[in-house]
Structures are given as structure tokens and as C-alpha cells.
Amino acid sequence: MAKSEDPEKPGRIKQLRMIAQIIKQANPKGMPIVFLSAVGTLAVVVVIGLVTDYLWYSIFIGLLAAFTVGLVVFGQFAQKAQYQLLDGQKGAAAAVLQGMRGNWQVTPAIAANRDQDVVHLVVGYPGVVLVSEGPGNRVAKLLKAEKQRISRVVLGVEIYDVQCGDGPGQVPLAKLQRHLMKLPRNLKKPSVNEVKDRLRSLPRNMPLPKGPMPKGARIPRGPKMR
């Protein structure tokens, strides 16, 4: 029986082309830099092979190295481009948070105000993290109210509040995952699961903001918290 074509392969190629187009729109120099980084890596390895009389071996190693370097640079540009597309959209922080690896539970938009500023709930090894989207002078009151409400349910658990944005004292969208990963590990896995169970029944204290939340945003996953 003839082997059927891999249904995922065309999708992956199409996906790479789409990402390349996104990179090109965000940074016209992005794809040339990806190409030059791969070619430059191959050239360096081949030169080393010529000097050491291992030309054919160096060509093989050089192709592998060039592919790896090109892929890494491509991924970096893709991540920056996707953050640029999300930046300024409602729910952008939630999309980024849901791309985190590890034992994290993200509940988008547990609270909002009439100005459509929102607060997202994150539970992980640091404890409870409240992440807001909106100007600092408006979300401070919203964060404080949610912190007081949640503290009644998770007594003794550390609660952090993080403002996501470009204002003073806020964490830029592109650095949000990294900021949460740097928080101290205050809980062990059983305690994290217990906190999740306590908060699962917590009602949302908000009218949902108008407008669509970003859906299907492919944010590259950050490093897994060990």
C-alpha cells in the first residue's frame, strides 16, 4: 500500500511562509538577516575545514550549523514580530501569559472597569499573580480591589500585582513572561494545585470589556520553570 502524504507537512510549510511574511512586515531587514546569519555560519565552518584539511566534513557540519543558527534567528524575529502585532490589543497580556510553559494556570479577564482595563489571574509556583492591562493611574485601584478579594480565599499565599504596559513602573508586553519567571518560588506543586482549586470557584467581578480578545495568537513559549 502506498504511503499517504503527511497532512501536517504542507501546513507547516505554509505556516513558515506566513511567519516569514509577518517578519517582513514588522522588519524588512529581518529575513535578509536570517539568510545572512545562516550563510555566514556556513562560510566560517567551511573556512575552518579548508584550514584543517577537513573540507567535506566541514561542509556537512556547516550545513547543520547554518540551519540551526538560521532557525534560532528566525525564531527571535518571529517572536518580536508577534509581540508587535499583539501590542496595544485588548487581552494581549492574556495571550502572552497563556503561552508560558510549566505549572501555570491563567484565567483571563477576572475583573474590568468601565474604561475596559482588565486584570488577569495567574497561579503558579510564586503564588498568585494579578496582571493588569491599562494605564497605571487607572489599574492601581482595580488591582488593589482584586488583591483584597482574592486574599480572603488564599490566606497565607503570596499575591503579586504586575502592571503590563509601557508606562512608568509597568512591564512591557515582550518582557512579561520573563518577569513572572523571575518571581521567587514560594509554593510547591501540591500547594499550587490547592490554590488553583480554591480559586476555581471564585466568581468574576466584572462586566466583560467590549471588543474581541486576541485568539489563536502563537506566542513562542518561554523557558519552563523547574
Short mmCIF file of C-alpha atoms in Angstrom, two decimals:
data_model
loop_
_atom_site.label_atom_id
_atom_site.label_comp_id
_atom_site.label_asym_id
_atom_site.label_seq_id
_atom_site.Cartn_x
_atom_site.Cartn_y
_atom_site.Cartn_z
CA MET A 1 0.00 0.00 0.00
CA ALA A 2 1.41 3.41 -0.94
CA LYS A 3 2.20 5.70 1.94
CA SER A 4 -0.19 8.60 2.31
CA GLU A 5 1.24 12.11 2.33
CA ASP A 6 1.89 13.65 5.69
CA PRO A 7 -1.06 16.04 6.20
CA GLU A 8 0.99 18.19 8.59
CA LYS A 9 3.89 18.90 6.24
CA PRO A 10 2.07 21.30 3.86
CA GLY A 11 0.59 23.08 6.87
CA ARG A 12 4.00 23.60 8.41
CA ILE A 13 5.46 24.97 5.20
CA LYS A 14 2.53 27.33 4.82
CA GLN A 15 2.90 28.37 8.44
CA LEU A 16 6.59 29.17 7.97
CA ARG A 17 5.73 31.28 4.94
CA MET A 18 3.10 33.16 6.91
CA ILE A 19 5.55 33.82 9.74
CA ALA A 20 8.15 34.98 7.21
CA GLN A 21 5.60 37.46 5.83
CA ILE A 22 4.87 38.71 9.34
CA ILE A 23 8.59 39.21 9.96
CA LYS A 24 8.91 41.05 6.64
CA GLN A 25 6.06 43.41 7.55
CA ALA A 26 7.41 44.11 11.03
CA ASN A 27 11.06 44.41 9.99
CA PRO A 28 12.01 44.45 6.27
CA LYS A 29 15.61 43.64 7.24
CA GLY A 30 14.59 40.59 9.29
CA MET A 31 14.61 37.87 6.63
CA PRO A 32 17.84 39.10 4.98
CA ILE A 33 19.49 38.96 8.40
CA VAL A 34 18.20 35.39 8.89
CA PHE A 35 19.62 34.39 5.49
CA LEU A 36 22.97 36.13 6.07
CA SER A 37 23.36 34.58 9.52
CA ALA A 38 22.91 31.10 8.05
CA VAL A 39 25.24 31.75 5.09
CA GLY A 40 27.82 33.39 7.34
CA THR A 41 27.83 30.40 9.68
CA LEU A 42 28.31 28.01 6.75
CA ALA A 43 31.16 30.13 5.37
CA VAL A 44 33.01 30.22 8.70
CA VAL A 45 32.77 26.46 9.17
CA VAL A 46 33.92 25.78 5.58
CA VAL A 47 36.92 28.09 6.02
CA ILE A 48 37.85 26.20 9.17
CA GLY A 49 37.56 22.97 7.18
CA LEU A 50 39.88 24.31 4.47
CA VAL A 51 42.47 25.28 7.04
CA THR A 52 42.30 21.92 8.83
CA ASP A 53 42.01 19.79 5.63
CA TYR A 54 38.55 18.52 6.59
CA LEU A 55 36.64 20.24 3.80
CA TRP A 56 33.89 17.68 3.09
CA TYR A 57 33.33 17.01 6.78
CA SER A 58 33.16 20.74 7.46
CA ILE A 59 30.58 21.22 4.68
CA PHE A 60 28.30 18.67 6.35
CA ILE A 61 28.78 20.22 9.79
CA GLY A 62 28.46 23.70 8.30
CA LEU A 63 25.07 22.93 6.75
CA LEU A 64 23.76 21.66 10.08
CA ALA A 65 25.17 24.67 11.93
CA ALA A 66 23.81 27.09 9.33
CA PHE A 67 20.34 25.56 9.57
CA THR A 68 20.41 25.74 13.38
CA VAL A 69 21.63 29.34 13.51
CA GLY A 70 19.15 30.43 10.84
CA LEU A 71 16.30 28.76 12.73
CA VAL A 72 17.25 30.43 16.01
CA VAL A 73 17.48 33.88 14.42
CA PHE A 74 14.23 33.25 12.54
CA GLY A 75 12.52 32.37 15.83
CA GLN A 76 13.80 35.52 17.52
CA PHE A 77 12.50 37.75 14.74
CA ALA A 78 9.19 35.85 14.72
CA GLN A 79 8.75 36.39 18.44
CA LYS A 80 9.45 40.13 18.17
CA ALA A 81 7.07 40.46 15.21
CA GLN A 82 4.26 38.65 17.01
CA TYR A 83 4.68 40.81 20.09
CA GLN A 84 4.44 43.89 17.86
CA LEU A 85 1.20 42.59 16.37
CA LEU A 86 -0.29 41.94 19.81
CA ASP A 87 0.92 45.15 21.43
CA GLY A 88 -1.96 47.53 22.01
CA GLN A 89 -4.70 44.92 21.52
CA LYS A 90 -7.16 44.10 24.26
CA GLY A 91 -6.16 40.90 26.03
CA ALA A 92 -2.63 40.91 24.62
CA ALA A 93 -1.17 40.17 28.06
CA ALA A 94 -3.52 37.18 28.44
CA ALA A 95 -2.33 35.78 25.10
CA VAL A 96 1.29 36.09 26.24
CA LEU A 97 0.58 34.58 29.66
CA GLN A 98 -1.19 31.58 28.14
CA GLY A 99 1.98 30.83 26.18
CA MET A 100 4.01 30.21 29.33
CA ARG A 101 5.39 26.73 29.91
CA GLY A 102 5.16 24.90 33.19
CA ASN A 103 2.68 24.62 36.03
CA TRP A 104 0.82 27.87 35.39
CA GLN A 105 -2.91 28.45 35.31
CA VAL A 106 -4.11 31.59 33.56
CA THR A 107 -7.64 32.95 33.88
CA PRO A 108 -8.09 35.92 31.54
CA ALA A 109 -10.10 39.00 32.48
CA ILE A 110 -11.31 38.21 36.00
CA ALA A 111 -12.03 41.91 36.53
CA ALA A 112 -12.52 45.05 34.47
CA ASN A 113 -13.69 48.63 34.82
CA ARG A 114 -15.78 50.96 32.67
CA ASP A 115 -12.63 52.09 30.84
CA GLN A 116 -12.12 48.49 29.66
CA ASP A 117 -8.94 47.99 31.70
CA VAL A 118 -8.67 44.34 32.72
CA VAL A 119 -6.96 42.13 35.28
CA HIS A 120 -5.84 38.56 34.55
CA LEU A 121 -5.30 35.89 37.20
CA VAL A 122 -2.20 33.68 37.15
CA VAL A 123 -1.44 30.87 39.60
CA GLY A 124 1.97 29.20 39.75
CA TYR A 125 4.94 28.44 41.95
CA PRO A 126 5.31 32.09 43.05
CA GLY A 127 1.73 32.05 44.33
CA VAL A 128 -0.97 34.28 42.83
CA VAL A 129 -0.10 36.93 40.25
CA LEU A 130 -2.55 39.60 39.13
CA VAL A 131 -1.61 41.11 35.78
CA SER A 132 -3.34 44.27 34.61
CA GLU A 133 -3.69 45.94 31.22
CA GLY A 134 -4.29 49.68 31.16
CA PRO A 135 -2.80 53.00 32.29
CA GLY A 136 -1.20 52.89 35.73
CA ASN A 137 -3.37 55.65 37.18
CA ARG A 138 -6.49 53.59 36.42
CA VAL A 139 -5.49 49.99 37.06
CA ALA A 140 -3.94 50.58 40.51
CA LYS A 141 -7.37 50.77 42.14
CA LEU A 142 -8.59 47.75 40.19
CA LEU A 143 -5.58 45.67 41.22
CA LYS A 144 -5.97 46.67 44.86
CA ALA A 145 -9.62 45.61 44.91
CA GLU A 146 -8.86 42.24 43.31
CA LYS A 147 -5.94 41.65 45.65
CA GLN A 148 -8.20 42.19 48.67
CA ARG A 149 -10.91 39.95 47.22
CA ILE A 150 -8.56 37.08 46.41
CA SER A 151 -6.63 37.32 49.68
CA ARG A 152 -9.76 36.19 51.52
CA VAL A 153 -9.73 32.92 49.56
CA VAL A 154 -5.99 32.15 49.64
CA LEU A 155 -4.91 33.13 53.13
CA GLY A 156 -1.15 32.98 53.63
CA VAL A 157 -0.37 32.76 49.90
CA GLU A 158 1.82 35.43 48.31
CA ILE A 159 -0.09 37.69 45.91
CA TYR A 160 1.83 39.78 43.37
CA ASP A 161 0.39 42.53 41.20
CA VAL A 162 2.01 43.34 37.86
CA GLN A 163 1.04 46.16 35.54
CA CYS A 164 1.63 45.29 31.90
CA GLY A 165 2.19 48.30 29.67
CA ASP A 166 4.66 50.90 28.50
CA GLY A 167 4.14 53.43 31.29
CA PRO A 168 6.43 54.17 34.26
CA GLY A 169 6.76 51.17 36.57
CA GLN A 170 4.97 48.88 34.12
CA VAL A 171 6.32 45.71 32.50
CA PRO A 172 6.42 45.78 28.67
CA LEU A 173 4.48 43.05 26.90
CA ALA A 174 7.65 41.50 25.45
CA LYS A 175 9.15 41.11 28.94
CA LEU A 176 6.03 39.86 30.74
CA GLN A 177 6.81 36.13 30.62
CA ARG A 178 10.38 36.70 31.76
CA HIS A 179 9.20 38.92 34.63
CA LEU A 180 6.90 36.22 36.00
CA MET A 181 9.57 33.54 35.60
CA LYS A 182 11.90 35.57 37.82
CA LEU A 183 9.45 35.72 40.72
CA PRO A 184 10.50 33.62 43.76
CA ARG A 185 9.20 30.06 44.12
CA ASN A 186 7.04 30.29 47.22
CA LEU A 187 4.93 27.16 46.66
CA LYS A 188 5.49 23.51 45.86
CA LYS A 189 3.40 21.64 43.32
CA PRO A 190 0.76 20.26 45.77
CA SER A 191 0.27 23.77 47.19
CA VAL A 192 -0.05 25.25 43.70
CA ASN A 193 -2.79 22.76 42.87
CA GLU A 194 -4.56 23.53 46.15
CA VAL A 195 -4.54 27.25 45.38
CA LYS A 196 -5.91 26.54 41.90
CA ASP A 197 -8.78 24.55 43.43
CA ARG A 198 -9.61 27.35 45.86
CA LEU A 199 -9.72 29.98 43.11
CA ARG A 200 -11.60 27.86 40.59
CA SER A 201 -14.93 28.70 42.17
CA LEU A 202 -14.13 32.42 42.54
CA PRO A 203 -16.70 34.41 40.50
CA ARG A 204 -15.56 37.07 38.07
CA ASN A 205 -16.10 40.55 39.41
CA MET A 206 -16.55 42.34 36.12
CA PRO A 207 -18.51 43.21 33.00
CA LEU A 208 -16.60 41.78 30.06
CA PRO A 209 -14.80 44.52 28.09
CA LYS A 210 -16.13 45.33 24.65
CA GLY A 211 -14.25 44.11 21.60
CA PRO A 212 -12.65 40.76 20.82
CA MET A 213 -9.82 39.26 22.83
CA PRO A 214 -6.88 38.04 20.73
CA LYS A 215 -7.48 34.40 19.82
CA GLY A 216 -5.07 31.92 18.33
CA ALA A 217 -2.06 34.15 18.87
CA ARG A 218 1.02 31.97 18.55
CA ILE A 219 3.41 33.32 21.14
CA PRO A 220 6.62 31.28 21.39
CA ARG A 221 6.68 29.57 24.75
CA GLY A 222 9.20 30.79 27.25
CA PRO A 223 11.53 28.63 29.35
CA LYS A 224 9.90 26.13 31.66
CA MET A 225 10.17 26.90 35.37
CA ARG A 226 11.89 23.98 37.08
#
